[in-house]
Amino acid sequence: MFKSIVLVKQVPDTANITGKVMKDDGTVNRSMLPAIFNYEDKVALEFALQIKDTYGGKVIAITMGPARAADILRECLFMGADEVYAISDRKFAGADTLATSYVLSEAIKKIGDYDFIFAGRQAIDGDTAQVGPQTAEKLEIPQITYAEEILGIKDGKIKIKKKIDGGYEIVQCKMPVLITVLKGAAEPRPFQAKRIMAYKGAKTLTELEKLTEGNSLLYVDTMKHEYEERNLFIETYSADDLKVDESRCGIKGSPTKVHKVESVVLSGGSKELIEPTRDGMGILIDKLLEDRIF
Amino acid sequence: MHKNEVWVFVEQRNGKPADVSFELLSKGRKLADSMKGVLKAIVIGHDVKGIATETFKYGANEAILVDHPDLKLFRTMPYTRIMNDLIKQHNPRIILFGATVYGRDLAPRVASNTKSGLTADCTDLKISDVKYLGKDYPQLLLQIRPAFGGNIVATIITPDVHVQMATVREGVMEMHPCEKPFPVKITEVAYKPIDIDGILEVIEQHVEESKVNLKGAPIIVAGGYGLGSKENFKLLHDLAHVIGGEVAGSRAAVDAGFIGSERQVGQTGVTVRPKLYIAVGISGAIQHRAGMQEAKKIIAINTDPDAPIFGVSHYGIVGDAAQVIPLLIETYKHKLK
Ligand SMILES: Cc1cc2nc3c(=O)[nH]c(=O)nc-3n(C[C@H](O)[C@H](O)[C@H](O)COP(=O)(O)OP(=O)(O)OC[C@H]3O[C@@H](n4cnc5c(N)ncnc54)[C@H](O)[C@@H]3O)c2cc1C
Ligand SMILES: Cc1cc2nc3c(=O)[nH]c(=O)nc-3n(C[C@H](O)[C@H](O)[C@H](O)COP(=O)(O)OP(=O)(O)OC[C@H]3O[C@@H](n4cnc5c(N)ncnc54)[C@H](O)[C@@H]3O)c2cc1C
C-alpha cells in the first residue's frame, strides 16, 4: 500500500500559438491560448496509478493555479485519482519556480504522509524543469529526475531506470522520494467512461459560488454540503489554509523577474537568391569556393 | 567584503569533464571581466584534480576542488549539500550550470535551498546596469531565454537576491582557451559523508559515447519534414557524402522517423556552428533556428519562398529538394572532381 501525490499543471498549448495570441507589446495573452493538461504530468499520474494497481494504496493529485485549473483536476479523477486538491489564491499569482515549489511543498505537508511524489519533468510553458527538484529540496527528501521506468518496489526502496546524458542509470532510493518522469515513460490511460459519469460534476468552492450566483451564502453552504456527501467537492487550499509565509508566495516571493519580453518574428528573405537550375548551382558553388567553404 | 565572484559548476562524467562546463567557463570569464570580478570553477568528483587544473585553460582564477571516492558518480544529495555549503560560505554573485540532466537535477535544488533565482536554458548572458520599477541596479546579470515553446524571448533578472543562477545548454556558448591563463590555484575542500548522502544508490550506469559528432562537423546537411520520405532523405546522405558533411534533421524529421534523434538540431537537440549548414525542406521554426543560426554560411532549399528559414540564410534556393539536390551533387562533382 503506497500513497502517491502527483503534481499536475494546466498549461497554455504552446504548440498551437498563433499570431493573435501575442499582444501588441509583445507579451503573451494567456487567455487566448487553449489550456491543456501538461502531458508529462499525465504520465506522472499514470506512474502513480500503476503503483496503486500493483501494490494498492491511494493517489492524490494537486495543482496550483487559477480557478480554471480545476478542469485538469476533474481529468485526474477521470483517469483514476482518488482525491484532488486545488491550490489557489490571488496571492500565489505570478510565482516563479521558487515560489511555486514553496507553496506546493506547504500543500504537500498539509496533505500529510506520502511514499511518493510524482511530477512531470517539465511544463511546456515555463519549460524550466525546476519545480520538481525545488519541491523535493524544501521537503528535504531525495529525488529521481528523468525517470523512464519503474523496475520495482521492495523493502521500502524503489528501483528506477532514469535517463542521463548519453545513456541511462539504474538507481535505487529509499522512500519517501520525489520522482520526475519523462514523456515516453508510460502511456497515460484514457479517461474511464464510468469515472467521467461519476465525476464530471465535481466542483470547487469557487465553481459552486458561480453556480449559485445571486443566491444567499447559506445556499452555497448547503450546496457544498451536498457535494461533499456525493464525493464531488474539490477542496481548495488558500494561503490562509496553508498558513504560508506570504512574502515567499507569488510575485513577492519570486526572485526572478521578467524584465523584457520580445515576440519572435520569423520573416523570410535570404541575403541572396539562387536559381534552382544547373547554372544556379554552378554560381552557388563558386560563391562557396570564394567563401572558402570547400 | 566579497568580490564579484562568478562560479561555474564543472560537471564531470566518469572523470571526464563535460564540454558545456568549459563553454561556461569561457563565458564566465567575460562576465567576470565586465564586473571586475573573479571566475571560480567548482569541481566535485573523485580523482578530478586534472579537471580542476584544466579549468585554468578556460579562464578560471581559482578552482575549488571537492575530491572523495564517494563523489565519483553524481548523486543529488551530497552534490547539493556541498554546493549549498560553499555558497553560504562564499556568497558568489553568479553561478552557471550546464543544462544537462545532472545540471538540471542539481541547480534547482541548490537554488531552492539558498533561495536564489534560477533561470533555465539561457541562450545569452550579459552584465548590465538595470533600472527596474524605478530603482537602479548596477551590474545585474541579464538572463536571456526562449519561453512559451520558443514563441517569445524573455530577459530575466534577479534584482533583489544576491546569488543569480542560470543554466545553459551545451553548444550555446563558445569554448575558447585563454591566451594567458592565470596561475593554477586549487583550493581543496574536505567532504564528510553523512547518512542521507547514501539514500540513493546508483546500481548501474550505461553511457554510450555518441558516435555522431555533429558539433565537430564542418559541414552539415540537414533535412526536414518537407522531404516527405526516408527515401528522399537518402538524397541528403548522398550530398553529405560527396561534399564531406554530416547529415542532421529537424525535430519533425526525427518524429517522422526520417532520421535518428541523436541527429536532431535545435533547442531540444544539438546546437551546431559549422562552416556550412544546408537546410533542406526545413521551415525554420525558432526552435530549429536556435540550434543552427550561428553557422558561418547557411543555404536554405525550400519550395515556399516565404519560409522563415530564408530569414537566416545567406543563400536561398526556392525549389523542390528532389530536383535541386541531384543538380547540386552533379554540379559539385563536375566542378570539383
Ligand atoms: C517567459 C517566462 C519565463 C520564465 N522563466 C523562468 C525561469 O527561468 N526561472 C523561474 O524560476 N521561473 C520562470 N518562469 C516562471 C515559471 O514558468 C513558473 O514559475 C511556473 O509556475 C513553474 O515553472 P515551469 O512552468 O517551468 O514548471 P516546471 O518546473 O517545468 O514543471 C515541472 C513539473 O512541476 C510540476 N508543477 C509545476 N508547476 C506546477 C503547479 N503550478 N502546480 C502543480 N504542479 C506544478 C508539474 O508536475 C510539472 O511537470 C518563467 C515564466 C515565463 C512566463
Ligand atoms: C518546446 C519545443 C522544442 C522544440 N525543439 C525543436 C528542436 O530542437 N529542433 C527542431 O527542429 N524543432 C524543434 N521543435 C519543433 C519546431 O517547432 C518545428 O515544429 C519543427 O522544427 C518543424 O520541422 P520542419 O521544418 O522539418 O517541418 P515543417 O515545419 O513541416 O516544414 C517543412 C518545410 O518543408 C518545405 N517543403 C515541403 N516540400 C518540400 C520539397 N519538396 N522541397 C523543399 N522543401 C519542401 C515546406 O515549405 C516547409 O517549409 C520544438 C518545438 C517545441 C514546442
Tab-separated table of C-alpha atoms in Angstrom, chain A residues 12 14-15 17 22 26-28 30 33 96-98 101 121-122 124-131 133-138 140-146 157 159 162-177 183 248 255-278 281-289 291-294, chain B residues 11 13 74 76-77 80 84 100-102 104-106 108-113 115-121 130-132 142 145 147-161 167 196 199-208 219 243 251 267 275-276 284-286 289 296-297 299 305-319 324 327-328 330-332 335-336:
chain	number	residue	atom	x	y	z
A	12	PRO	CA	-1.212	27.025	-22.388
A	14	THR	CA	2.270	26.392	-26.739
A	15	ALA	CA	2.351	24.147	-29.785
A	17	ILE	CA	0.272	29.545	-30.644
A	22	MET	CA	0.789	37.860	-28.848
A	26	GLY	CA	4.927	41.539	-27.227
A	27	THR	CA	3.554	39.848	-24.133
A	28	VAL	CA	1.546	36.690	-24.266
A	30	ARG	CA	-2.635	33.767	-21.933
A	33	LEU	CA	-4.488	30.136	-25.516
A	96	ASP	CA	8.359	31.746	-10.386
A	97	THR	CA	9.613	28.240	-9.733
A	98	LEU	CA	10.975	29.090	-6.278
A	101	SER	CA	7.752	24.999	-5.124
A	121	ARG	CA	9.934	16.573	-15.851
A	122	GLN	CA	8.868	19.941	-17.182
A	124	ILE	CA	5.625	23.181	-21.644
A	125	ASP	CA	5.125	26.871	-20.844
A	126	GLY	CA	7.910	27.801	-18.430
A	127	ASP	CA	9.946	24.830	-19.668
A	128	THR	CA	12.319	25.010	-16.713
A	129	ALA	CA	12.129	21.502	-15.159
A	130	GLN	CA	12.854	23.186	-11.837
A	131	VAL	CA	9.689	22.799	-9.790
A	133	PRO	CA	13.683	19.287	-7.607
A	134	GLN	CA	12.930	22.546	-5.803
A	135	THR	CA	9.937	20.965	-4.086
A	136	ALA	CA	11.996	17.932	-3.049
A	137	GLU	CA	14.670	20.168	-1.543
A	138	LYS	CA	12.075	22.023	0.513
A	140	GLU	CA	14.180	17.505	2.483
A	141	ILE	CA	13.612	14.288	0.567
A	142	PRO	CA	15.674	12.679	-2.212
A	143	GLN	CA	14.680	12.856	-5.861
A	144	ILE	CA	14.983	10.853	-9.037
A	145	THR	CA	14.664	13.052	-12.115
A	146	TYR	CA	14.165	11.976	-15.749
A	157	LYS	CA	13.055	1.216	-1.729
A	159	LYS	CA	14.215	0.977	-8.246
A	162	LYS	CA	16.434	7.036	-15.428
A	163	LYS	CA	17.909	8.923	-18.321
A	164	ILE	CA	21.306	10.569	-18.107
A	165	ASP	CA	23.230	12.341	-20.860
A	166	GLY	CA	24.267	9.705	-23.386
A	167	GLY	CA	22.673	6.779	-21.578
A	168	TYR	CA	20.823	5.644	-18.502
A	169	GLU	CA	21.253	4.706	-14.868
A	170	ILE	CA	19.507	2.189	-12.673
A	171	VAL	CA	19.114	3.768	-9.263
A	172	GLN	CA	17.553	2.633	-6.039
A	173	CYS	CA	16.247	5.021	-3.446
A	174	LYS	CA	14.669	4.866	-0.039
A	175	MET	CA	11.155	6.286	0.198
A	176	PRO	CA	9.733	8.855	0.501
A	177	VAL	CA	11.130	10.199	-2.748
A	183	LYS	CA	7.261	11.950	-21.800
A	248	ARG	CA	7.515	33.743	-0.097
A	255	PRO	CA	13.387	36.326	-7.169
A	256	THR	CA	13.295	36.030	-10.971
A	257	LYS	CA	11.602	38.924	-12.739
A	258	VAL	CA	10.734	39.161	-16.380
A	259	HIS	CA	12.468	42.358	-17.401
A	260	LYS	CA	11.617	42.295	-21.074
A	261	VAL	CA	9.676	40.062	-23.432
A	262	GLU	CA	10.017	40.062	-27.182
A	263	SER	CA	7.956	38.009	-29.520
A	264	VAL	CA	9.939	36.205	-32.096
A	265	VAL	CA	9.143	37.404	-35.558
A	266	LEU	CA	10.119	34.964	-38.232
A	267	SER	CA	10.431	36.508	-41.627
A	268	GLY	CA	11.537	35.292	-44.982
A	269	GLY	CA	14.071	36.735	-47.402
A	270	SER	CA	17.632	35.454	-47.803
A	271	LYS	CA	20.618	37.586	-48.499
A	272	GLU	CA	20.951	36.067	-51.948
A	273	LEU	CA	18.567	34.051	-54.094
A	274	ILE	CA	19.966	31.281	-56.255
A	275	GLU	CA	18.033	29.821	-59.193
A	276	PRO	CA	17.140	26.126	-58.815
A	277	THR	CA	18.919	25.310	-62.060
A	278	ARG	CA	22.227	23.820	-63.127
A	281	MET	CA	24.129	25.523	-58.688
A	282	GLY	CA	27.303	26.492	-60.532
A	283	ILE	CA	27.064	30.037	-59.216
A	284	LEU	CA	26.387	28.754	-55.707
A	285	ILE	CA	29.424	26.514	-55.711
A	286	ASP	CA	31.632	29.331	-56.982
A	287	LYS	CA	30.392	31.524	-54.180
A	288	LEU	CA	31.093	28.843	-51.600
A	289	LEU	CA	34.579	28.438	-53.008
A	291	ASP	CA	33.752	31.915	-49.062
A	292	ARG	CA	36.390	29.210	-48.554
A	293	ILE	CA	33.810	26.647	-47.543
A	294	PHE	CA	35.047	24.000	-49.954
B	11	GLU	CA	30.383	18.720	-14.494
B	13	ARG	CA	31.047	12.143	-16.061
B	74	PHE	CA	26.920	12.348	-9.489
B	76	THR	CA	21.830	14.632	-5.903
B	77	MET	CA	22.064	14.684	-2.131
B	80	THR	CA	23.582	19.595	-3.426
B	84	ASN	CA	24.754	24.792	-0.629
B	100	THR	CA	22.394	18.764	-18.734
B	101	VAL	CA	20.492	16.027	-16.947
B	102	TYR	CA	22.749	16.362	-13.919
B	104	ARG	CA	19.077	20.367	-14.157
B	105	ASP	CA	18.876	17.937	-11.265
B	106	LEU	CA	21.333	19.874	-9.117
B	108	PRO	CA	17.148	23.824	-8.861
B	109	ARG	CA	17.795	22.131	-5.537
B	110	VAL	CA	20.653	24.482	-4.794
B	111	ALA	CA	18.549	27.488	-5.790
B	112	SER	CA	15.701	26.229	-3.621
B	113	ASN	CA	17.956	25.863	-0.604
B	115	LYS	CA	16.576	30.978	-2.108
B	116	SER	CA	18.287	32.170	-5.269
B	117	GLY	CA	16.733	32.982	-8.586
B	118	LEU	CA	17.417	30.397	-11.275
B	119	THR	CA	16.831	30.923	-14.979
B	120	ALA	CA	16.680	27.861	-17.171
B	121	ASP	CA	18.175	27.346	-20.620
B	130	VAL	CA	19.304	47.923	-14.993
B	131	LYS	CA	16.533	50.267	-13.980
B	132	TYR	CA	13.682	48.144	-12.684
B	142	LEU	CA	20.699	39.664	-17.893
B	145	ARG	CA	15.936	32.699	-22.655
B	147	ALA	CA	9.868	30.653	-23.439
B	148	PHE	CA	6.390	29.546	-24.440
B	149	GLY	CA	7.676	26.895	-26.757
B	150	GLY	CA	10.117	29.368	-28.284
B	151	ASN	CA	7.495	31.872	-29.366
B	152	ILE	CA	8.954	34.580	-27.175
B	153	VAL	CA	12.361	35.560	-25.899
B	154	ALA	CA	12.428	36.814	-22.323
B	155	THR	CA	15.100	38.739	-20.469
B	156	ILE	CA	15.030	37.614	-16.855
B	157	ILE	CA	16.720	39.418	-13.983
B	158	THR	CA	17.019	38.602	-10.308
B	159	PRO	CA	17.412	42.102	-8.893
B	160	ASP	CA	16.755	41.568	-5.211
B	161	VAL	CA	18.734	38.482	-4.327
B	167	THR	CA	21.605	27.010	-16.697
B	196	ILE	CA	21.345	10.929	3.826
B	199	ILE	CA	19.907	7.281	0.463
B	200	LEU	CA	20.146	6.821	-3.296
B	201	GLU	CA	22.434	4.226	-4.802
B	202	VAL	CA	23.465	4.099	-8.430
B	203	ILE	CA	23.298	0.389	-9.215
B	204	GLU	CA	24.248	0.505	-12.870
B	205	GLN	CA	25.312	3.145	-15.311
B	206	HIS	CA	25.335	2.805	-19.072
B	207	VAL	CA	26.834	5.533	-21.160
B	208	GLU	CA	27.495	5.232	-24.824
B	219	ILE	CA	29.538	20.863	-42.999
B	243	ILE	CA	30.796	17.284	-50.095
B	251	ARG	CA	12.508	17.567	-34.954
B	267	GLN	CA	16.587	23.804	-28.932
B	275	LYS	CA	31.194	26.370	-41.623
B	276	LEU	CA	28.246	25.434	-43.817
B	284	GLY	CA	12.859	27.372	-39.884
B	285	ALA	CA	10.860	27.329	-36.653
B	286	ILE	CA	12.503	29.292	-33.879
B	289	ARG	CA	16.965	28.174	-35.712
B	296	LYS	CA	29.095	30.671	-40.828
B	297	LYS	CA	27.118	30.132	-44.031
B	299	ILE	CA	21.879	27.623	-47.506
B	305	PRO	CA	9.543	31.387	-50.784
B	306	ASP	CA	8.121	32.766	-47.530
B	307	ALA	CA	9.559	30.063	-45.282
B	308	PRO	CA	11.179	31.690	-42.237
B	309	ILE	CA	14.366	29.679	-42.774
B	310	PHE	CA	15.209	32.108	-45.594
B	311	GLY	CA	15.393	34.827	-42.953
B	312	VAL	CA	18.598	33.384	-41.519
B	313	SER	CA	20.108	32.031	-44.706
B	314	HIS	CA	22.873	33.550	-46.799
B	315	TYR	CA	21.822	31.717	-49.940
B	316	GLY	CA	18.264	30.746	-50.681
B	317	ILE	CA	17.003	28.332	-53.299
B	318	VAL	CA	13.275	28.213	-53.874
B	319	GLY	CA	12.642	24.793	-55.311
B	324	VAL	CA	17.655	20.638	-56.512
B	327	LEU	CA	21.549	19.024	-59.505
B	328	LEU	CA	23.763	20.276	-56.707
B	330	GLU	CA	26.097	16.728	-60.131
B	331	THR	CA	27.387	20.279	-60.430
B	332	TYR	CA	29.679	19.884	-57.443
B	335	LYS	CA	33.355	21.457	-60.752
B	336	LEU	CA	35.496	19.949	-58.035
